Coordinates of C-alpha atoms and ligand atoms in Angstrom, one line a residue:
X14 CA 4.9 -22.7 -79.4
X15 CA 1.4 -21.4 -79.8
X16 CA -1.9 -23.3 -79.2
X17 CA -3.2 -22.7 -82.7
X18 CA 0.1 -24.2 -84.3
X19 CA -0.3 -27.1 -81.6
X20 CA -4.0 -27.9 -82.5
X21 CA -3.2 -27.2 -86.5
X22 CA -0.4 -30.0 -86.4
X23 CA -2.0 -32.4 -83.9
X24 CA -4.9 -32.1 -86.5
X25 CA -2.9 -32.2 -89.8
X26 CA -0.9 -35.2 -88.2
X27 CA -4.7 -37.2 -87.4
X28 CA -5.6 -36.3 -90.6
X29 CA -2.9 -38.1 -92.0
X30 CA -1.6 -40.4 -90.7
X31 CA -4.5 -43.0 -92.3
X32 CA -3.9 -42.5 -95.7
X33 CA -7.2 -43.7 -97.4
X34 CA -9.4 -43.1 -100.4
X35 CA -13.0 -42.3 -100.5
X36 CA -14.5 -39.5 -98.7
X37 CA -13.0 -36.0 -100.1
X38 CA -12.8 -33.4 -97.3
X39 CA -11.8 -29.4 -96.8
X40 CA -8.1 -29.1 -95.7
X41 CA -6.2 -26.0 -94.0
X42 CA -3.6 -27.3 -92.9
X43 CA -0.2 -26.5 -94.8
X44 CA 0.5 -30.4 -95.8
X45 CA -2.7 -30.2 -97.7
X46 CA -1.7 -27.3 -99.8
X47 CA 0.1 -29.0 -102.7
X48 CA -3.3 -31.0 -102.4
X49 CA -5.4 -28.0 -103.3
X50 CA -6.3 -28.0 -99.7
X51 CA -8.2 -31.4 -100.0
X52 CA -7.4 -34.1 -98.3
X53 CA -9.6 -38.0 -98.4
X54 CA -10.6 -40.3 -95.7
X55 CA -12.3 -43.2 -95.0
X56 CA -12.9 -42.1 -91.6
X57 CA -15.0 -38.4 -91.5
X58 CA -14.4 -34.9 -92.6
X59 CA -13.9 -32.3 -89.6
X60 CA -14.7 -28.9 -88.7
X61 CA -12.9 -27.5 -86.4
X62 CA -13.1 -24.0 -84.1
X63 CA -11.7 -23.1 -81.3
X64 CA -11.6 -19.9 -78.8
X65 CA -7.6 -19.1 -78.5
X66 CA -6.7 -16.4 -76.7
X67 CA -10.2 -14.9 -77.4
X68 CA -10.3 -15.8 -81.2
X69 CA -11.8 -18.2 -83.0
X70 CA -9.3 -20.6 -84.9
X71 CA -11.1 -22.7 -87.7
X72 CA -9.4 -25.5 -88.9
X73 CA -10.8 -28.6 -91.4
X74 CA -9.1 -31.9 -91.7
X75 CA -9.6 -35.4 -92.0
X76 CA -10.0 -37.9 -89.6
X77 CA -9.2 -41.5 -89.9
X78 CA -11.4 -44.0 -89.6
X79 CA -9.3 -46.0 -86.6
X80 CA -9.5 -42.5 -85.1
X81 CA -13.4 -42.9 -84.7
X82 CA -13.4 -44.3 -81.4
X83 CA -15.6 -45.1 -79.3
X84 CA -17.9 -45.6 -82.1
X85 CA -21.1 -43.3 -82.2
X86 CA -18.9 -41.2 -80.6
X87 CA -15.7 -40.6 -81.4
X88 CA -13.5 -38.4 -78.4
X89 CA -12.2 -36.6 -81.9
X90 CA -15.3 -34.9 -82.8
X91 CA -16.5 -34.0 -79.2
X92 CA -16.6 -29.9 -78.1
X93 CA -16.1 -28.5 -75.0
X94 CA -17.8 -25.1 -74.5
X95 CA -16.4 -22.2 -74.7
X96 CA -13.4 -23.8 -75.9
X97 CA -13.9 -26.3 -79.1
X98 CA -16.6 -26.7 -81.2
X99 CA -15.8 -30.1 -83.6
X100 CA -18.2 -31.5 -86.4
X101 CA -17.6 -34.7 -87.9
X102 CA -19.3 -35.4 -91.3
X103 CA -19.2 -38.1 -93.7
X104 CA -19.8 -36.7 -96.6
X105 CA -17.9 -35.1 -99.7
X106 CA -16.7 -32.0 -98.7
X107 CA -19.5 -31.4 -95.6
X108 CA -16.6 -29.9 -93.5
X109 CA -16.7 -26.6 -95.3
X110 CA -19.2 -24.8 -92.8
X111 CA -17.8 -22.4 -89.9
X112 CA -18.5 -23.2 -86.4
X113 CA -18.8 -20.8 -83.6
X114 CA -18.0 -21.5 -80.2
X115 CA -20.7 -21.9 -77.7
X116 CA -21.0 -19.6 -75.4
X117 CA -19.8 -21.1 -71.5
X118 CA -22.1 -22.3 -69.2
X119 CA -19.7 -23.9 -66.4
X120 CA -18.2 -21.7 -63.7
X121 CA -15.7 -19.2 -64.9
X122 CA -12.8 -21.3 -62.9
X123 CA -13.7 -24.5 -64.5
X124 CA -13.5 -22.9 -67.6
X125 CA -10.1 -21.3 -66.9
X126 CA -9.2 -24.7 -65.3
X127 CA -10.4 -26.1 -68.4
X128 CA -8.6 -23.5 -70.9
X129 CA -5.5 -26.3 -71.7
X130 CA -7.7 -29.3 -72.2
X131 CA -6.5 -31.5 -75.1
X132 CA -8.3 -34.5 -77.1
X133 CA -6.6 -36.6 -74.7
X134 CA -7.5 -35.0 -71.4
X135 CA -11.1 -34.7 -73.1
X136 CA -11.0 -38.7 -73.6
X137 CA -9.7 -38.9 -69.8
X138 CA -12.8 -36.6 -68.5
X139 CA -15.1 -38.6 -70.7
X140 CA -13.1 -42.5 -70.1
X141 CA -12.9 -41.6 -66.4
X142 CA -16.0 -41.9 -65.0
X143 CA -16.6 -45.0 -67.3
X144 CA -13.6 -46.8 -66.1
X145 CA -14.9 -46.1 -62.3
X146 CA -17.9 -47.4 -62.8
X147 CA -16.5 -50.2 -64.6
X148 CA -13.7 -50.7 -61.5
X149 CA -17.1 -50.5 -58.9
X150 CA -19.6 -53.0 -60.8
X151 CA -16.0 -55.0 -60.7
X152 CA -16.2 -55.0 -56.8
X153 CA -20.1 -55.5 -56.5
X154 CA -19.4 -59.0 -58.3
X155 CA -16.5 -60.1 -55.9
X156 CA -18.8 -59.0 -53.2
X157 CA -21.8 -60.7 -53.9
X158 CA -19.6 -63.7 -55.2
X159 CA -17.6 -63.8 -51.6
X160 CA -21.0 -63.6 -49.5
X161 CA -22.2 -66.3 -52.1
X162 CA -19.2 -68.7 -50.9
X163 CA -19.5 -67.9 -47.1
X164 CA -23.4 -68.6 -47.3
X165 CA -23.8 -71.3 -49.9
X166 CA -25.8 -73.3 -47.5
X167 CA -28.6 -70.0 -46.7
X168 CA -28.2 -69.2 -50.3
X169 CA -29.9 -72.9 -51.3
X170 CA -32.6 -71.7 -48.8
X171 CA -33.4 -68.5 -51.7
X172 CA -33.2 -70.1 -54.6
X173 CA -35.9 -72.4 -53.7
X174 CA -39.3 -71.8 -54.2
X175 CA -40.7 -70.1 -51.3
X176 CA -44.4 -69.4 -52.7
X177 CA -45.0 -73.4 -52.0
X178 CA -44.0 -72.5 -48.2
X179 CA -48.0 -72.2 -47.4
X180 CA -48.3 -76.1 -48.8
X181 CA -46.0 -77.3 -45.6
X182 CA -46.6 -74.8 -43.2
X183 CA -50.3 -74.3 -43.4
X184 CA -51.7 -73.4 -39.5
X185 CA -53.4 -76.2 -38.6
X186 CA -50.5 -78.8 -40.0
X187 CA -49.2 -80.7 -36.9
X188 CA -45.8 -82.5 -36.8
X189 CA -47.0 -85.6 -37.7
X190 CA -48.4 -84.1 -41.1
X191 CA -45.3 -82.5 -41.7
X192 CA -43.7 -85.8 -41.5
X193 CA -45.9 -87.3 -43.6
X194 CA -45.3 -84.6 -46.4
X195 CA -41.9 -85.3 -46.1
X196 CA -41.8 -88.7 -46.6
X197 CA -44.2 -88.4 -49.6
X198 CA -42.2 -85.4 -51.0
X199 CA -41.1 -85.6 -54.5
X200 CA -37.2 -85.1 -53.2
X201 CA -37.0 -88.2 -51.7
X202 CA -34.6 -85.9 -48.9
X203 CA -36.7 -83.9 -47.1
X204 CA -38.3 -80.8 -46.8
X205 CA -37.3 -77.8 -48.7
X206 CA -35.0 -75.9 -47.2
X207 CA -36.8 -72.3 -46.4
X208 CA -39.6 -74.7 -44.7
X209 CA -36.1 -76.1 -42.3
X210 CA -35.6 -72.6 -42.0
X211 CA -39.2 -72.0 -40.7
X212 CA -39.5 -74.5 -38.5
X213 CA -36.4 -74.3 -37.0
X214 CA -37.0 -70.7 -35.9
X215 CA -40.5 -71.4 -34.6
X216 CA -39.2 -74.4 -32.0
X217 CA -39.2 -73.3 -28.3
X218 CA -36.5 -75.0 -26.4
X219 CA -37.9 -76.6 -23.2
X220 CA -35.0 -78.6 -21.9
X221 CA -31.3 -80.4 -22.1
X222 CA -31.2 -84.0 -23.1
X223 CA -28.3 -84.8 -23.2
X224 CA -24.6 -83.3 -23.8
X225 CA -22.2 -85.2 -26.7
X226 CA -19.0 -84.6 -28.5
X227 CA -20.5 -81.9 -30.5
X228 CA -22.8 -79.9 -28.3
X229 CA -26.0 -80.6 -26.3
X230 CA -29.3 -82.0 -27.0
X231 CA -32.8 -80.2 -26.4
X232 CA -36.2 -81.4 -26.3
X233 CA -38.7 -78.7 -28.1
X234 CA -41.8 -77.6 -29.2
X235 CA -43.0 -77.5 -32.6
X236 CA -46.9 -76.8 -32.8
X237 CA -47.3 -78.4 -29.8
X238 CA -45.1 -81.8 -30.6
X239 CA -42.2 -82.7 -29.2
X240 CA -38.8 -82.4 -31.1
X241 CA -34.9 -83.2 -30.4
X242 CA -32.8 -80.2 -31.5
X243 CA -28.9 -80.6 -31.5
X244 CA -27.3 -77.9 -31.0
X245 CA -23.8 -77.2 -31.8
X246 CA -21.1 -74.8 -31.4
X247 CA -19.8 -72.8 -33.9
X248 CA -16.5 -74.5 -33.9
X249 CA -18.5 -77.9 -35.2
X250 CA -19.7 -76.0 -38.1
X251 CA -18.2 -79.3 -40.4
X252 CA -20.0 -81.8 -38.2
X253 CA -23.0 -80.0 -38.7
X254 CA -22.7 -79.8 -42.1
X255 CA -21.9 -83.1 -42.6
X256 CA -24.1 -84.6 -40.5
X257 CA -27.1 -82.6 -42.4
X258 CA -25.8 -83.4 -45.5
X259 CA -26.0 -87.2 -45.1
X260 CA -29.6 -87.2 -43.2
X261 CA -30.4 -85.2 -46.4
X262 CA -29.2 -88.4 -48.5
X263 CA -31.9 -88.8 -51.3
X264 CA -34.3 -92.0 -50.0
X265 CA -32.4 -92.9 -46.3
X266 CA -35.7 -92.3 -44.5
X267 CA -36.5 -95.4 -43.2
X268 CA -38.4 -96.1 -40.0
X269 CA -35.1 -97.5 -38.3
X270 CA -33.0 -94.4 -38.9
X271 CA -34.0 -91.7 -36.5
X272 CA -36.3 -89.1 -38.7
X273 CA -34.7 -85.7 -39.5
X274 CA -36.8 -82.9 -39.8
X275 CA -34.5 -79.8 -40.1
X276 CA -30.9 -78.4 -40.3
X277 CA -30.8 -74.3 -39.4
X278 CA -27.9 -72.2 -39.2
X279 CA -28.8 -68.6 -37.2
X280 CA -26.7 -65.5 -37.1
X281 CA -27.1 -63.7 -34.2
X282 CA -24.6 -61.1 -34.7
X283 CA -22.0 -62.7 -32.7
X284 CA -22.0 -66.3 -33.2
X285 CA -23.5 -68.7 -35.3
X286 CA -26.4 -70.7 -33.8
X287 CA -26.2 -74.7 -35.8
X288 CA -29.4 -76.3 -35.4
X289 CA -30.2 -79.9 -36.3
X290 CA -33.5 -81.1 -35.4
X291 CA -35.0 -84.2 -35.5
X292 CA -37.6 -86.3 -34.5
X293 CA -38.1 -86.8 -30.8
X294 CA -37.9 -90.4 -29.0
X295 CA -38.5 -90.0 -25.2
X296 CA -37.0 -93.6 -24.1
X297 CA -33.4 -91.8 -25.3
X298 CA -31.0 -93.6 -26.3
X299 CA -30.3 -97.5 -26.4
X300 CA -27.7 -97.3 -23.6
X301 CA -30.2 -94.9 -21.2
X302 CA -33.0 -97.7 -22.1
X303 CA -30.9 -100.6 -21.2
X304 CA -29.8 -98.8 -17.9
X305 CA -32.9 -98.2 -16.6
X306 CA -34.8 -101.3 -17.9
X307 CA -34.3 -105.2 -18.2
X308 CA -36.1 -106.6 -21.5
X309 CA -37.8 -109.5 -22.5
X310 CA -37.4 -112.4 -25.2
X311 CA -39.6 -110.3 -27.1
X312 CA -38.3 -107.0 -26.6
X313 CA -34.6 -108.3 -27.3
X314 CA -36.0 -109.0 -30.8
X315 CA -37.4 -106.6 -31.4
X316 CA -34.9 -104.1 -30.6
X317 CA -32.1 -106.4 -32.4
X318 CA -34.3 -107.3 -35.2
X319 CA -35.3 -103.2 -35.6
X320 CA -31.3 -102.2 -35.6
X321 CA -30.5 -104.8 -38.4
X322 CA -33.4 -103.4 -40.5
X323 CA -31.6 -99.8 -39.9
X324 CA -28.6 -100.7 -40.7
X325 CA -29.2 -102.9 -43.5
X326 CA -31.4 -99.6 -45.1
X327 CA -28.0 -97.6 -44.2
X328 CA -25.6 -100.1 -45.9
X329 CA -27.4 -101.2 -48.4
X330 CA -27.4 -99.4 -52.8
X331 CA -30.5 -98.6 -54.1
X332 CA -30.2 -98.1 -57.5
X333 CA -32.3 -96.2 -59.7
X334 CA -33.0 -92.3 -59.9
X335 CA -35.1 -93.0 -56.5
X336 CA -32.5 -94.5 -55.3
X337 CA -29.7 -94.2 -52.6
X338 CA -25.8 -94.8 -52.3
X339 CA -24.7 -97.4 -49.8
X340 CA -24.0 -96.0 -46.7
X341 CA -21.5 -96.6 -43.8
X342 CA -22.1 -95.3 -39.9
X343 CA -18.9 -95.6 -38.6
X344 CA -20.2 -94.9 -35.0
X345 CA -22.6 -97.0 -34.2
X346 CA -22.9 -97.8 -30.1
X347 CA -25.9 -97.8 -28.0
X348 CA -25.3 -94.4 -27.2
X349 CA -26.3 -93.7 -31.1
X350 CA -28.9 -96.0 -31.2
X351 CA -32.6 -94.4 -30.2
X352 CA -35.3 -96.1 -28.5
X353 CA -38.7 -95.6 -30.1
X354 CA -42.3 -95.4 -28.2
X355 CA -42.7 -99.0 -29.8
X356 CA -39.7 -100.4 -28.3
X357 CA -38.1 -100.6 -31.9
X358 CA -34.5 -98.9 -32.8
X359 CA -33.7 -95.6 -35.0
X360 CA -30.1 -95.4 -36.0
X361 CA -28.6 -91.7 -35.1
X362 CA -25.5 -89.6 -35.4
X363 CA -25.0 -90.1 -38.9
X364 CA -22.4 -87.3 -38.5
X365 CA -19.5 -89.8 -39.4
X366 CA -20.8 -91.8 -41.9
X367 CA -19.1 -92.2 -45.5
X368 CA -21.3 -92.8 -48.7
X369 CA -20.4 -94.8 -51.6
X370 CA -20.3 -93.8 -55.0
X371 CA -20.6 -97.0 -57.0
X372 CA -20.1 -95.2 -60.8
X373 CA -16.5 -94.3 -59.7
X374 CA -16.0 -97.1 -56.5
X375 CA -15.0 -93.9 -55.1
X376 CA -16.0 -92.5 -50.9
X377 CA -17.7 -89.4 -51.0
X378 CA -14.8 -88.1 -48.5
X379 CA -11.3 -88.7 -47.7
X380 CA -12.1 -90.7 -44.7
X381 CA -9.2 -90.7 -41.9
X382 CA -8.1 -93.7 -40.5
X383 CA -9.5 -93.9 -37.2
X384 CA -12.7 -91.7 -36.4
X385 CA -15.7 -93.4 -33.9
X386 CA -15.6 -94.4 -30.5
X387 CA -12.3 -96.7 -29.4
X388 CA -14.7 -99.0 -27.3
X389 CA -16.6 -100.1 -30.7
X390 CA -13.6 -100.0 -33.0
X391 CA -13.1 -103.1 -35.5
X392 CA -9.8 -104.9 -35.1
X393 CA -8.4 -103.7 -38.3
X394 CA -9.3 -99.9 -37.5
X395 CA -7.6 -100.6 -33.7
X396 CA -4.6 -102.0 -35.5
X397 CA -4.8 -99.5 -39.1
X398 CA -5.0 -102.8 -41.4
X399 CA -8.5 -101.2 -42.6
X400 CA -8.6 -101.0 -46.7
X401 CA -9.8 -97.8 -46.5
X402 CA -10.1 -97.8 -50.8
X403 CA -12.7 -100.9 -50.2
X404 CA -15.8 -99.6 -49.4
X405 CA -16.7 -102.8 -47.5
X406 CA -14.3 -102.6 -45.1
X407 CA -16.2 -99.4 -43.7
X408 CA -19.6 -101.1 -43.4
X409 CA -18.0 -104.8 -42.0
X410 CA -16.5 -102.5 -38.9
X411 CA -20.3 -101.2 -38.8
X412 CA -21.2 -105.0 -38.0
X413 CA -18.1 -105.8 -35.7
X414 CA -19.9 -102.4 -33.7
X415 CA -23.2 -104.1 -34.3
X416 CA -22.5 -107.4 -32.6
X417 CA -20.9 -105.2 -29.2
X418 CA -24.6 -103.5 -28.9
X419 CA -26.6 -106.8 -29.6
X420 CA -24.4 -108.2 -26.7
X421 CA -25.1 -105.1 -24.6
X422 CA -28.7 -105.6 -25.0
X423 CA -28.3 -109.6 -24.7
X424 CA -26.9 -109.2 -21.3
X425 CA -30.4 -107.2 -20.2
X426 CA -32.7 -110.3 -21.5
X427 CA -34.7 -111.3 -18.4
X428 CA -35.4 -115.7 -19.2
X429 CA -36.2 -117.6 -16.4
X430 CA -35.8 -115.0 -14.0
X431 CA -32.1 -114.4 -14.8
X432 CA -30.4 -110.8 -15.9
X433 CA -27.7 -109.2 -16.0
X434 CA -26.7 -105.8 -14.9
X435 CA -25.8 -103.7 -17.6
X436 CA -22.6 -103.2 -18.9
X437 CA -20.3 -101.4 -21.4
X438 CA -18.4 -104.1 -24.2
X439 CA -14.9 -105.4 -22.6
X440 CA -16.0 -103.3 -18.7
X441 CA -14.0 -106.1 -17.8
X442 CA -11.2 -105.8 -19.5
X443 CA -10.2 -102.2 -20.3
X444 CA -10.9 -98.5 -18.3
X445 CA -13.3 -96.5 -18.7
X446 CA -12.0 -94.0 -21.3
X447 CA -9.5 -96.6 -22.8
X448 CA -6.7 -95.6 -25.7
X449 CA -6.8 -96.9 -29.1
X450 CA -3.8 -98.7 -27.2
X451 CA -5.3 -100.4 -24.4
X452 CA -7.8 -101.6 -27.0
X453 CA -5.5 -102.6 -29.7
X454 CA -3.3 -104.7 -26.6
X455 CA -7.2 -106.9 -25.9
X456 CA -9.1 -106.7 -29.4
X457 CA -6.1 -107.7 -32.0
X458 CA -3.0 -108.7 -29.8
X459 CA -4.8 -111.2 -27.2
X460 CA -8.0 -111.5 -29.7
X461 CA -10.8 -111.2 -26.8
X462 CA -14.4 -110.5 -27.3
X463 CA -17.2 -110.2 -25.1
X464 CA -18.0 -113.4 -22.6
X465 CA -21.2 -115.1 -24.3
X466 CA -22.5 -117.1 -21.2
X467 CA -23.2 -120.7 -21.3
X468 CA -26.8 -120.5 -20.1
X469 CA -28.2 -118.3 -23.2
X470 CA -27.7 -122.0 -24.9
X471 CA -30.9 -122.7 -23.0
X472 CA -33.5 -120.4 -25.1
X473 CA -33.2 -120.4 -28.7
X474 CA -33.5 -116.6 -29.0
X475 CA -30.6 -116.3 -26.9
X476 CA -28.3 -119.1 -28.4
X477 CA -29.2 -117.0 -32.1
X478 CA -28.1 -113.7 -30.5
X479 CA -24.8 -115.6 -29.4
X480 CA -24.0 -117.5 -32.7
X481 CA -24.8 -113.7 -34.6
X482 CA -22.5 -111.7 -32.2
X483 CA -19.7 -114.2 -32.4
X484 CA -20.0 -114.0 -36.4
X485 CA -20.0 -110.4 -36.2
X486 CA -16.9 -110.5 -33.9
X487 CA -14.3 -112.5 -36.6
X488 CA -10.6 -110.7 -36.6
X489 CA -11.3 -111.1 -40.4
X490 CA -13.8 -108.4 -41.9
X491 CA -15.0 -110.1 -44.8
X492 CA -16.0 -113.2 -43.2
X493 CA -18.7 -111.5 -40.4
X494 CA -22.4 -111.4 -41.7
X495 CA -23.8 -108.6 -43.6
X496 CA -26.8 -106.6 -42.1
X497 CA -29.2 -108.0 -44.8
X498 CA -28.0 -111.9 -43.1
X499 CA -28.6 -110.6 -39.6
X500 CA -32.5 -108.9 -40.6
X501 CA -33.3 -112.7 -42.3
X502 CA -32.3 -114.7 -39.4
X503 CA -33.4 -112.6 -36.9
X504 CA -36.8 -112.2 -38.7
X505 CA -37.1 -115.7 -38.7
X506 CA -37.0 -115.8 -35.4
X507 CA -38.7 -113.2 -34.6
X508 CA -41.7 -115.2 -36.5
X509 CA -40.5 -118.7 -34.3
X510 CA -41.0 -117.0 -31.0
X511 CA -44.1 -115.1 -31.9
X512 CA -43.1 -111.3 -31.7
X513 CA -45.6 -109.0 -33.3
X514 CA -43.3 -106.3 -34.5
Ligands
ATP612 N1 -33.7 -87.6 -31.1 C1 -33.5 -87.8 -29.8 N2 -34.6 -88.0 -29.0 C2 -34.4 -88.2 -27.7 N3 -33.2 -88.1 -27.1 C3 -32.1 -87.9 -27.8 C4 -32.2 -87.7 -29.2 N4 -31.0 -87.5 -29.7 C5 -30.1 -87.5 -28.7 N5 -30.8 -87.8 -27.5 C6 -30.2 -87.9 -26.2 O1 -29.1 -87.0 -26.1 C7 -27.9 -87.6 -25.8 C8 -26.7 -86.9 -26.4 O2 -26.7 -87.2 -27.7 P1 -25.4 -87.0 -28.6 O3 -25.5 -87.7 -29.9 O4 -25.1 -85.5 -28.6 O5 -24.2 -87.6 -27.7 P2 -23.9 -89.1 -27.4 O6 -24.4 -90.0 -28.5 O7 -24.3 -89.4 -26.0 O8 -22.3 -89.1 -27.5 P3 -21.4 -88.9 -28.8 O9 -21.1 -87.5 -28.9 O10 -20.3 -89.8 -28.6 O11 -22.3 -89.3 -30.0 C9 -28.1 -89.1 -26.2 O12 -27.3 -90.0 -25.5 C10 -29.6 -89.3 -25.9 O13 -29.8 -89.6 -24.6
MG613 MG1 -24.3 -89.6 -30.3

């Protein structure tokens, strides 16, 4: 079959295939003969010439209106020079000019290439392009949405505000200003994130502290103060999180929990580098304090009395907009208590605790069954009987822990001339890395606690300590003492024997 018969029924067939009334048109194509060569539309009238074999072919149809797509315009009434030159109208009878061909501009292969081009492969050269773009602006969003996912953390650090960096991080700000901005931020949870950042990246290590579960401790250098900075691997990405994420609790500052400063995650290319840095206590921890040093009446209280006030901020639901969910520790030993300059406690590794969330009596996660450190664990973790759907039950094994440390540091109390050496809770009764076993067979199956000597009934502040441990101790959760009880009775004391805290 010829091209021109092709192109004169393709067009006769668009022309009418609508079936309309309205807009009157020129028609040459046989159907419209009986018609007196008119045909009507309510889509456009249509000039058509085209270069076939070296003559121009005019043809004039109608188009329908369906046909008119993409609006603006429609693939139908495009040209293609040196091949087609198409005119839509849309008025009566406007299709009655004669086109010529425009002359080719494109490379004489293109144009032979382009010498059986239809409507259709016109639509495909135009629609091509279009639909690659479309498939490429398609891929940009999955990127940009993946590397949103694998960053969410950094990305908070953008979307902050960094023009108010200059407010935190003016030169001649020294640590101690920068924790006084924080506690006076409006957050109520620290310092914005791109300020973390920046001060995370402008510490200079100076040297290992210390070497835990989930990497190692450094002291460092911040604008000439001293900082701790933990560091962990990449593998403890979760603990890092985590533990960040509940320092970053809205309100938990508090002058018994140890002060966070900054949480930092650095790429060097090969690994990730997870920072956590926080206030810096040279005395280290409670159990390297009560190693090295024996304490006094006074000191005993105050240490005591400055844990309870810790914890009791930890456990306790503030309510309010400025205020903060109740808080369990879940690992509280006098390895995770710091010493301060003052000789008062912060409360650290927070990396385990669970938060409450008192509109739903929900836990903030799923907390596994038996997480902490198997010398401290409460009876009913030891033995599983925990109610892990109370709340409660979470912050009375904080207080079982509790008692364990108070007896740790009870043991150091020099009255009288008398001290003991220092020792781990139950040395004398299990190994030194003991199984949950070994702990379940003393704790819950033969019920023993910690010997309380009969001497420390000779000074008051040592017969407290005693009766407080021993109510801390009960098999039964609910019926210890609460850290709120312990901070009131121990700051009555505190007041009977004098201590200036
Ligand atoms: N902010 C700090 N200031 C001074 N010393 C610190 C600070 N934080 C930690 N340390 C020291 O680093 C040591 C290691 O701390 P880390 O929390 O990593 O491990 P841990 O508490 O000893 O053991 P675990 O992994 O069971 O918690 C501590 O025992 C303490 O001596
Ligand atoms: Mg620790």
């Amino acid at each position: 079959m010829d091209k021109t018969r092709i192109l004169l029924v393709c067009l006769a067939v668009w022309g009418f295939a609508g079936g309309c009334d309205g807009l009157l048109c020129n028609c040459t194509t046989s159907q419209c003969e009986k018609n007196g060569y008119r045909c009507e539309t309510t889509g456009a009238c249509m000039a058509s010439t085209s270069l076939i074999d070296g003559q121009e072919q005019h043809v004039r149809i109608c188009i329908d209106k369906e046909k008119l797509v993409p609006p603006g315009q429609p693939f139908f009434c495009l040209s293609a020079e040196g091949l087609l030159n198409n005119h839509c109208c849309y008025t009566d009878y406007c299709n009655s000019l004669d086109l010529k061909v425009h002359s080719v501009t494109v490379q004489p292969n293109s144009s032979t290439m382009m010498g059986g081009w239809g409507p259709v492969e016109l639509a495909a050269v135009v629609a091509g392009p279009l639909f690659a773009l479309f498939l490429l602006v398609l891929l940009g969003l999955f990127l940009f949405q993946h590397h949103q996912r694998a960053y969410g953390h950094r990305q908070r650090l953008e979307v902050e505000d960094p023009s108010t960096e200059h407010l935190y991080l003016a030169k001649d700000k020294t640590l101690q200003d920068l924790i006084y901005d924080l506690s006076t931020s409006g957050s109520g949870s620290g310092l914005p994130l791109f300020v973390q950042r920046t001060v995370a990246r402008t510490i200079v290590l100076q040297e290992i502290i210390g070497k835990g579960r989930f990497g190692e401790v450094w002291r460092g250098k911040w604008r000439g103060g001293d900082v701790a900075v933990k560091i962990f691997s990449s593998r403890e990405e979760r603990s890092w999180f985590r533990e960040a994420e509940i320092y970053q609790t809205i309100m938990l500052r508090h002058e018994n929990i140890l002060g966070f400063i900054a949480a930092d995650n650095k790429d060097n290319g090969t690994w990730t580098q997870l920072w956590l840095v926080s206030d810096y206590h040279e005395h280290g921890s409670l159990f390297d304090y009560l190693n090295r040093y024996s304490v006094t009446i006074e000191i005993m209280i105050k240490l005591a009395l400055s844990a309870a006030s810790g914890l009791a901020h930890l456990h306790m639901e503030i309510l309010g907009t400025q205020g903060k969910p109740g808080i369990a520790h879940r690992d509280l030993k006098s390895k995770n208590i710091l010493v301060k300059k003052n000789l008062t406690c912060a409360i650290a590794d927070l990396g385990l605790a669970v938060r409450h969330e008192s509109v739903t009596d929900t836990i903030d996660i799923a907390p596994n069954q038996r997480v902490g450190t198997k010398r401290y664990m409460a009876p009913e973790v030891l033995d599983e009987s925990i109610n892990m759907c109370h709340f409660d039950s979470f912050k009375c094994a904080d207080i079982y822990a509790l008692g364990l440390v108070y007896w740790e540091i009870a043991r150091r109390c020099n009255a009288g001339g008398i001290h003991e050496e220092y020792q781990l809770p139950y040395y004398d009764l299990v190994p030194s890395d003991p199984s949950i076993e070994e702990m379940r067979k003393v704790v819950c199956d033969q019920r023993l606690r910690p010997n309380v000597p009969n001497w420390w009934q000779s000074y008051e502040a040592l017969r407290v300590m005693g009766k407080i441990m021993r109510e801390c101790w009960y098999a039964n959760g609910a019926a210890r003492l609460t850290a709120l009880r312990i901070k009131k009775t121990l700051s009555q004391l505190s007041m009977d024997e004098d201590v200036k805290m």
